[in-house]
XYZ file of C-alpha atoms in Angstrom:
535
model
C 4.160 -0.046 -20.180
C 5.074 1.492 -23.591
C 3.573 4.667 -24.787
C 3.847 5.252 -28.491
C 2.778 8.970 -27.911
C 5.955 10.026 -26.111
C 7.846 8.355 -29.336
C 9.125 11.609 -31.185
C 9.641 11.972 -35.034
C 12.964 11.034 -36.192
C 13.844 14.578 -37.275
C 13.271 16.357 -33.768
C 16.520 18.110 -32.798
C 16.645 18.132 -28.846
C 19.211 21.025 -28.529
C 17.888 24.279 -26.868
C 16.768 26.686 -29.353
C 18.301 29.969 -30.065
C 16.213 33.006 -28.921
C 15.685 34.276 -32.711
C 14.509 30.868 -34.046
C 10.895 32.072 -32.996
C 9.221 30.267 -36.338
C 11.321 26.995 -35.645
C 10.444 27.342 -31.753
C 6.757 27.463 -32.534
C 6.560 24.705 -34.976
C 8.407 22.484 -32.468
C 6.088 23.747 -29.507
C 2.862 22.831 -31.635
C 4.554 19.529 -32.264
C 4.988 18.524 -28.621
C 1.950 20.097 -27.218
C 0.254 17.498 -29.585
C 2.432 14.787 -28.360
C 1.964 15.489 -24.999
C -1.687 16.096 -25.066
C -2.063 12.449 -26.998
C 0.072 10.843 -24.505
C -1.591 12.433 -20.978
C -5.111 13.304 -22.080
C -4.490 16.722 -20.951
C -4.119 20.010 -23.164
C -1.230 21.788 -22.892
C -1.781 25.392 -21.955
C 1.504 26.951 -20.736
C 3.940 28.684 -22.762
C 7.556 27.316 -22.998
C 10.511 29.242 -22.049
C 13.235 27.400 -24.225
C 16.450 26.754 -22.920
C 15.096 26.964 -19.225
C 17.004 24.890 -16.739
C 19.302 23.501 -19.318
C 16.575 21.957 -20.950
C 15.394 21.951 -24.865
C 12.090 23.019 -25.647
C 10.573 19.553 -25.959
C 12.290 18.316 -22.700
C 10.636 20.996 -20.768
C 7.359 20.518 -22.194
C 7.163 16.907 -21.329
C 8.633 17.504 -17.762
C 5.809 19.964 -16.929
C 3.174 17.581 -17.962
C 4.604 14.461 -16.058
C 4.152 16.488 -12.833
C 1.753 15.798 -10.214
C 1.522 13.150 -7.525
C 1.544 9.565 -8.254
C -0.387 6.466 -6.287
C 1.816 3.837 -4.984
C 1.120 0.507 -5.983
C 2.215 -0.886 -2.400
C -0.297 1.277 -0.299
C -2.905 0.596 -2.880
C -2.667 -2.891 -2.239
C -2.539 -2.244 1.515
C -5.540 -0.413 1.723
C -7.525 -3.224 -0.696
C -6.407 -5.762 2.012
C -7.770 -3.603 4.633
C -10.902 -3.433 2.869
C -11.406 -7.022 2.551
C -10.590 -7.564 6.038
C -13.686 -4.788 7.003
C -16.134 -6.561 4.537
C -15.645 -9.900 5.828
C -15.643 -8.874 9.430
C -18.625 -6.424 8.752
C -20.602 -9.313 6.869
C -19.865 -11.750 9.673
C -21.159 -9.124 12.319
C -24.226 -7.997 10.287
C -25.352 -11.690 9.513
C -24.868 -12.570 13.417
C -27.104 -9.367 14.517
C -29.473 -9.474 11.850
C -29.957 -13.136 11.679
C -32.954 -15.456 13.274
C -31.059 -15.839 16.285
C -30.230 -12.301 17.657
C -28.311 -13.386 20.672
C -25.329 -11.420 19.327
C -21.902 -12.488 18.118
C -20.361 -15.598 20.054
C -16.685 -16.335 20.747
C -16.779 -19.055 18.388
C -18.037 -17.061 15.785
C -15.137 -14.288 16.679
C -12.724 -17.015 16.100
C -14.170 -18.608 12.989
C -14.517 -14.853 11.608
C -10.720 -14.369 12.000
C -9.589 -17.824 10.717
C -11.665 -17.052 7.659
C -9.892 -13.429 7.202
C -6.566 -14.811 7.377
C -7.498 -17.577 4.989
C -9.248 -15.475 2.302
C -6.132 -13.155 2.534
C -3.566 -15.766 1.881
C -5.675 -17.547 -0.967
C -6.056 -14.054 -2.476
C -2.557 -13.331 -2.378
C -1.483 -16.361 -3.522
C -3.731 -15.644 -6.566
C -2.237 -12.226 -7.256
C -5.073 -10.392 -6.503
C -3.405 -7.663 -4.667
C -1.128 -7.192 -7.794
C -2.168 -3.914 -9.925
C -1.966 -5.940 -13.231
C -4.616 -8.304 -12.040
C -6.524 -4.959 -10.292
C -6.864 -3.668 -13.940
C -8.624 -6.497 -15.038
C -12.361 -6.509 -14.467
C -14.032 -10.122 -14.694
C -10.658 -11.899 -14.123
C -10.270 -10.001 -11.015
C -14.022 -10.519 -9.813
C -13.452 -14.491 -10.782
C -10.162 -14.994 -8.636
C -12.029 -13.026 -5.520
C -15.082 -14.946 -5.647
C -13.247 -18.393 -6.402
C -10.655 -17.381 -3.319
C -13.696 -16.860 -0.823
C -15.817 -19.666 -2.002
C -12.790 -22.091 -1.220
C -12.063 -20.792 2.134
C -16.173 -21.359 2.888
C -15.837 -24.737 1.124
C -13.014 -25.608 3.496
C -14.912 -24.190 6.627
C -18.053 -26.399 5.685
C -15.698 -29.499 5.590
C -14.557 -28.714 8.689
C -17.426 -27.845 10.583
C -19.126 -30.861 9.418
C -16.744 -33.511 10.293
C -15.868 -32.241 13.647
C -16.887 -30.400 16.732
C -15.300 -27.036 15.736
C -18.617 -25.675 14.213
C -20.519 -26.402 17.566
C -22.883 -23.287 18.367
C -22.694 -22.116 14.437
C -25.970 -22.250 13.104
C -26.355 -22.110 9.150
C -28.603 -19.062 9.701
C -25.362 -17.368 10.285
C -22.875 -19.079 7.849
C -25.371 -18.974 4.746
C -26.148 -14.838 4.886
C -22.211 -14.408 6.010
C -21.076 -15.890 2.764
C -23.454 -14.205 0.685
C -22.808 -10.848 2.344
C -19.295 -11.169 2.214
C -19.235 -12.379 -1.495
C -21.296 -9.282 -2.467
C -18.997 -6.966 -0.500
C -15.642 -8.450 -1.921
C -17.010 -8.341 -5.153
C -18.347 -4.676 -4.565
C -14.834 -3.361 -3.429
C -13.030 -4.896 -6.518
C -15.245 -2.952 -9.150
C -14.774 0.134 -7.318
C -10.683 -0.599 -6.972
C -11.121 -1.781 -10.892
C -12.740 1.623 -11.570
C -10.031 3.627 -9.730
C -7.179 1.853 -11.227
C -8.435 2.331 -14.979
C -8.768 6.035 -14.003
C -5.320 6.008 -12.353
C -3.589 4.266 -15.234
C -5.154 6.731 -17.717
C -4.101 9.612 -16.076
C -0.551 7.966 -15.504
C -0.657 8.132 -11.623
C -0.501 4.464 -11.227
C 2.642 3.495 -13.132
C 6.277 3.612 -12.489
C 7.819 6.609 -14.945
C 11.471 5.662 -15.882
C 14.179 7.661 -17.759
C 16.911 5.503 -19.724
C 20.543 6.741 -18.821
C 22.620 6.135 -21.968
C 21.689 5.662 -25.261
C 22.359 3.360 -28.160
C 22.104 -0.539 -28.795
C 21.967 -1.573 -25.507
C 19.322 1.236 -24.822
C 17.153 0.168 -27.853
C 17.780 -3.586 -26.674
C 16.404 -2.765 -22.875
C 13.469 -0.757 -24.448
C 12.303 -3.540 -26.293
C 12.539 -6.299 -24.059
C 10.677 -3.953 -21.189
C 7.937 -3.250 -23.578
C 7.313 -6.967 -24.404
C 6.970 -7.863 -20.763
C 3.414 -8.830 -20.050
C 1.615 -6.321 -17.581
C 4.717 -3.971 -17.606
C 4.150 -0.842 -15.500
C 7.017 1.011 -16.541
C 6.594 4.377 -18.827
C 10.074 5.363 -20.566
C 9.878 8.939 -20.382
C 12.614 9.675 -22.360
C 16.304 9.055 -22.579
C 19.235 11.029 -21.454
C 22.823 10.656 -22.521
C 26.356 12.816 -22.649
C 27.534 11.393 -25.591
C 27.251 13.469 -28.917
C 24.401 12.509 -31.676
C 27.305 10.497 -33.659
C 27.720 8.220 -30.982
C 24.398 8.299 -29.524
C 21.479 8.669 -31.852
C 18.912 11.174 -31.105
C 16.297 8.855 -31.173
C 16.338 5.184 -29.742
C 13.663 2.824 -30.178
C 11.366 5.546 -30.848
C 12.166 7.523 -27.803
C 13.921 11.103 -28.244
C 17.210 11.764 -26.501
C 15.944 14.868 -24.333
C 19.471 16.361 -23.230
C 22.734 15.223 -21.017
C 23.001 14.005 -17.571
C 23.076 17.662 -16.173
C 19.525 18.533 -17.870
C 18.340 15.068 -16.439
C 18.904 16.336 -13.017
C 16.694 19.366 -13.617
C 14.164 16.988 -15.640
C 13.641 14.795 -12.817
C 13.155 17.387 -10.489
C 10.401 19.049 -12.843
C 8.731 15.787 -13.512
C 7.376 12.841 -11.562
C 10.070 10.354 -12.084
C 10.264 7.223 -10.185
C 13.090 5.392 -11.684
C 16.475 5.847 -13.302
C 17.485 3.212 -15.584
C 21.484 3.214 -16.154
C 21.423 1.171 -19.665
C 25.359 1.259 -19.519
C 27.541 -2.169 -19.320
C 28.712 -2.503 -15.759
C 31.917 -3.473 -16.917
C 32.232 0.485 -17.863
C 32.835 0.892 -14.206
C 34.543 4.351 -14.326
C 31.707 5.730 -16.348
C 28.892 4.215 -14.166
C 30.497 5.790 -10.743
C 30.743 9.172 -12.427
C 26.971 8.801 -13.189
C 25.895 7.583 -9.927
C 28.046 10.612 -8.442
C 25.669 13.071 -10.360
C 22.414 11.084 -10.196
C 22.409 9.716 -6.325
C 21.190 13.344 -4.951
C 17.618 12.634 -6.664
C 14.867 11.167 -4.594
C 14.266 8.119 -7.016
C 15.117 4.149 -7.495
C 18.173 3.883 -9.365
C 18.534 0.766 -11.315
C 21.913 -0.634 -13.310
C 20.536 -2.731 -16.257
C 22.163 -6.202 -16.387
C 20.256 -6.824 -19.466
C 23.207 -6.386 -21.891
C 25.658 -8.205 -19.605
C 23.749 -11.424 -19.249
C 24.503 -11.763 -15.740
C 22.509 -14.108 -13.320
C 21.709 -12.862 -9.836
C 20.686 -13.867 -6.546
C 17.488 -12.556 -5.550
C 19.425 -10.308 -3.188
C 20.586 -7.004 -4.494
C 18.811 -7.617 -7.678
C 15.330 -7.339 -8.779
C 13.780 -8.098 -12.301
C 10.749 -6.541 -14.492
C 9.424 -9.690 -15.910
C 12.485 -11.443 -16.866
C 14.833 -8.208 -17.422
C 17.645 -7.817 -14.698
C 18.539 -4.996 -12.786
C 20.787 -4.364 -9.958
C 19.447 -2.484 -7.259
C 21.794 0.529 -6.668
C 19.542 3.351 -4.779
C 16.225 3.037 -3.172
C 13.804 5.972 -2.991
C 14.014 6.945 0.595
C 10.673 6.785 2.850
C 8.521 5.482 0.229
C 5.306 3.440 0.321
C 4.039 2.509 3.853
C 7.173 4.163 5.298
C 5.875 7.710 4.008
C 2.201 6.841 5.078
C 3.696 6.157 8.820
C 5.451 9.112 8.858
C 2.909 11.407 7.538
C 0.579 9.969 10.555
C 3.453 10.504 13.007
C 3.690 13.913 11.980
C 0.093 14.702 12.396
C -0.106 13.378 15.690
C 2.808 14.544 17.209
C 2.558 18.002 15.565
C -0.873 18.296 16.771
C 0.131 17.458 20.440
C 2.930 19.847 20.197
C 0.663 22.616 18.952
C -1.701 21.974 21.928
C 1.092 21.471 24.601
C 3.304 24.736 23.335
C -0.116 27.266 22.328
C 0.543 29.021 25.414
C 4.215 29.659 24.634
C 3.502 30.650 21.217
C 0.804 33.135 22.324
C 3.107 34.567 25.058
C 6.133 34.876 22.026
C 3.560 36.627 19.962
C 2.649 39.063 22.756
C 6.182 39.793 23.364
C 7.132 40.142 19.764
C 4.289 42.542 19.208
C 5.328 44.780 22.305
C 9.139 44.787 21.667
C 9.081 45.855 17.980
C 6.591 47.160 15.110
C 5.996 44.778 12.616
C 4.000 41.561 11.988
C 4.550 38.660 14.594
C 5.251 35.879 12.035
C 8.125 36.195 9.074
C 7.818 34.202 6.105
C 11.086 32.994 4.475
C 11.484 30.863 1.237
C 13.600 27.581 1.755
C 14.664 24.444 -0.163
C 11.891 21.746 0.654
C 11.577 18.167 -0.760
C 13.262 17.373 -4.238
C 14.697 21.007 -4.278
C 11.267 22.645 -4.204
C 10.851 25.932 -2.939
C 8.608 26.356 -0.060
C 7.879 29.223 2.053
C 7.966 28.433 6.004
C 6.531 30.466 9.159
C 8.965 31.920 11.980
C 8.397 34.237 14.783
C 9.908 37.520 13.634
C 12.988 38.057 15.472
C 14.488 40.844 13.547
C 13.651 44.537 13.239
C 11.048 44.939 10.279
C 13.419 47.352 8.618
C 16.287 45.166 8.665
C 14.604 41.907 7.779
C 16.741 39.276 5.489
C 14.207 37.533 3.689
C 16.495 36.136 1.315
C 19.065 35.141 4.119
C 22.189 36.754 2.267
C 24.014 37.703 5.438
C 24.391 35.232 8.216
C 23.055 36.024 11.794
C 26.214 36.408 14.124
C 26.687 37.020 17.666
C 25.573 40.439 18.858
C 24.014 40.989 15.266
C 22.552 44.475 15.558
C 19.396 43.150 13.362
C 18.037 41.175 16.236
C 15.545 42.409 18.455
C 15.781 41.801 22.076
C 12.873 39.309 22.183
C 14.266 37.930 19.263
C 17.810 37.085 21.083
C 15.614 35.180 23.459
C 13.475 33.260 20.827
C 16.453 32.237 18.758
C 18.483 30.846 21.541
C 15.491 28.694 22.847
C 14.654 27.998 19.093
C 11.047 29.281 20.136
C 11.015 31.310 16.837
C 10.584 27.734 14.963
C 7.380 26.845 16.594
C 5.193 28.415 13.998
C 6.647 25.651 11.852
C 4.537 22.927 13.275
C 1.706 24.721 10.977
C 3.726 23.814 8.157
C 4.060 20.202 9.115
C 0.241 19.974 9.425
C -0.082 21.824 6.010
C 2.513 19.011 4.662
C 5.174 21.029 3.376
C 7.689 20.057 6.378
C 7.913 16.906 8.314
C 8.247 17.140 12.144
C 12.104 15.419 11.772
C 14.239 15.621 9.080
C 16.907 17.782 7.673
C 16.527 21.288 8.090
C 15.155 23.374 5.567
C 17.949 26.221 4.528
C 17.204 29.334 2.848
C 17.569 29.379 -1.084
C 20.390 31.974 -1.064
C 22.236 30.899 2.377
C 26.145 31.655 1.771
C 29.332 30.716 3.276
C 32.573 32.407 2.069
C 30.452 33.997 -0.604
C 29.677 30.665 -1.696
C 26.353 28.967 -1.985
C 25.990 25.820 -0.025
C 25.600 23.497 -2.856
C 29.299 24.971 -4.259
C 30.847 24.343 -0.802
C 29.230 20.849 -0.259
C 29.707 18.265 -2.776
C 26.116 16.240 -3.187
C 24.736 18.928 -1.111
C 21.207 18.365 -2.465
C 21.307 14.732 -1.459
C 19.622 16.082 1.780
C 16.697 17.178 0.021
C 15.792 13.566 -1.193
C 12.954 13.716 1.979
C 10.826 16.627 3.472
C 12.810 18.841 5.806
C 12.150 18.979 9.365
C 11.408 21.408 12.242
C 14.235 19.284 14.016
C 16.809 17.254 12.942
C 19.888 14.447 13.467
C 22.089 17.371 12.900
C 20.900 19.566 15.627
C 20.683 16.924 18.042
C 24.448 16.620 16.930
C 25.153 20.066 17.962
C 25.035 21.579 14.460
C 22.311 24.575 14.901
C 22.589 28.144 14.775
C 25.537 30.211 12.879
C 27.090 28.558 9.778
C 30.500 30.830 9.012
C 32.695 27.967 7.905
C 32.369 25.287 5.417
C 33.243 22.658 7.842
C 29.917 23.383 9.626
C 27.886 23.093 6.646
C 29.845 20.039 5.611
C 29.042 18.403 9.064
C 25.351 19.155 8.543
C 25.039 17.616 5.704
C 26.914 14.503 6.559
C 24.078 14.373 9.517
C 21.225 14.781 7.125
C 22.627 12.152 4.728
C 22.969 9.854 7.708
C 19.491 10.275 8.646
C 18.233 9.561 5.273
C 19.994 6.152 4.798
C 19.042 5.170 8.705
C 15.338 6.535 8.969
C 12.794 4.701 10.852
C 10.009 5.832 13.083
C 12.045 4.843 16.458
C 14.712 6.889 15.002
C 12.391 9.680 14.605
C 11.080 9.351 18.150
C 14.780 9.312 19.454
C 15.525 12.751 17.621
C 12.339 14.118 18.915
C 12.713 13.080 22.795
C 16.393 14.520 22.330
C 15.224 17.690 21.030
C 14.171 19.565 24.134
C 17.707 18.475 25.877
C 19.904 19.562 23.190
C 18.120 22.958 22.827
C 19.797 23.604 26.280
C 23.146 23.880 24.379
C 22.965 27.545 22.980
C 26.480 28.111 22.110
C 25.919 28.631 18.212
C 22.549 30.169 18.467
C 22.487 33.922 18.002
């Protein structure tokens, strides 16, 4: 999906502005506000902070206006299928109950309804009705749905009239069922059509892509992507480490917004779904250097095979229209996996709160009697995609000695920890309020533990200690995790300990499944008996 509103003037300079260039800065801010408002349909009200996070004023403006949550096309298609099933089943039930023969629905009618559902879904799938490109077409979508439903009934009428299958099925049920089903399916499509149009207009239902690498290769790729019919890719800009003399500041009408380091910051601020590396596959060393920097982001990463003219088997490759890509990194826990994990969190966190509520009440009373101060302690930690979140814990330190920034690691015999605090830290009871964070959605029940923003080891932040540390933030952090199951909990006083934690976290991300979460959840109470490093 091309978006000419994002294409900038050829004279735009993407470099960060100096603090004293106020006149130029105001001019560029005005230019970008007009551009972004035209692209998104939303007025820009926030003032820029030039150069923040290594981004130019324009890149920062675009990133902020590309924020917000998106709608998964895969999940949308699944819910539309579910709606079709409910409509067909509901129409059959209503026709049986409200018809002239009110004896209820028979076993034959149930089997007939089930068969009709399967056949209808198969026909609609074959007609691409569950593709977003078709959902956004009004009359075409209705025509395909009506044709599919009618074809299924035509087949059923022939079978019922030429065999004994239709014994016990009356015209007084089949006719109303067909009419009600057709009306319901078309009504669902009209609602879906309206929602899809709104989401497409707001940018929620699209795949937002960044081109990594400029020049002729990027220009050819952009032209071919924009030429694909029903393309849902929206190109949001270009990032390249090369200087302007080797990589033009504007490629195919899209601006170069910065270098690769700026790209990482841009992708964390904006809702970016895909990075497309438009560098020839033969430039292996440069591609590997880029991937080493980019793999920490929770996005799909594709290598463009467009300029290499390589032909691939289906495995390991994907296509946008006829443009080939090599699939390098998939976004973890996306689409239906994300829905399943969220349901898992809500169910088991609710059960845990109910079952452990007496323990939490007892802990709150003990904390209040043991020392002055609030029962709960709030601390800022890293969440999904490096977002800073606030988690809840039972207070385990004296209020006047509390360390909300976690600048000093808690050690054995730490005088800051209260008597009750020592017990609840060893048993991890202090973490139980985080179950409410799970219900709120900032945490997951299972995942990499959320680390404090300013956590240090040997006077170094943990992202300086471990290469690729932020890769653990590609998913939501959890109340418990694979690292804790393997004994890596408690004090982190050496680089080796944080290294081992990160390795376990990355293993969990790459091997996630609901069964894996269940295994970790089941093992957690038993592994908590090991309190060797918990102070």
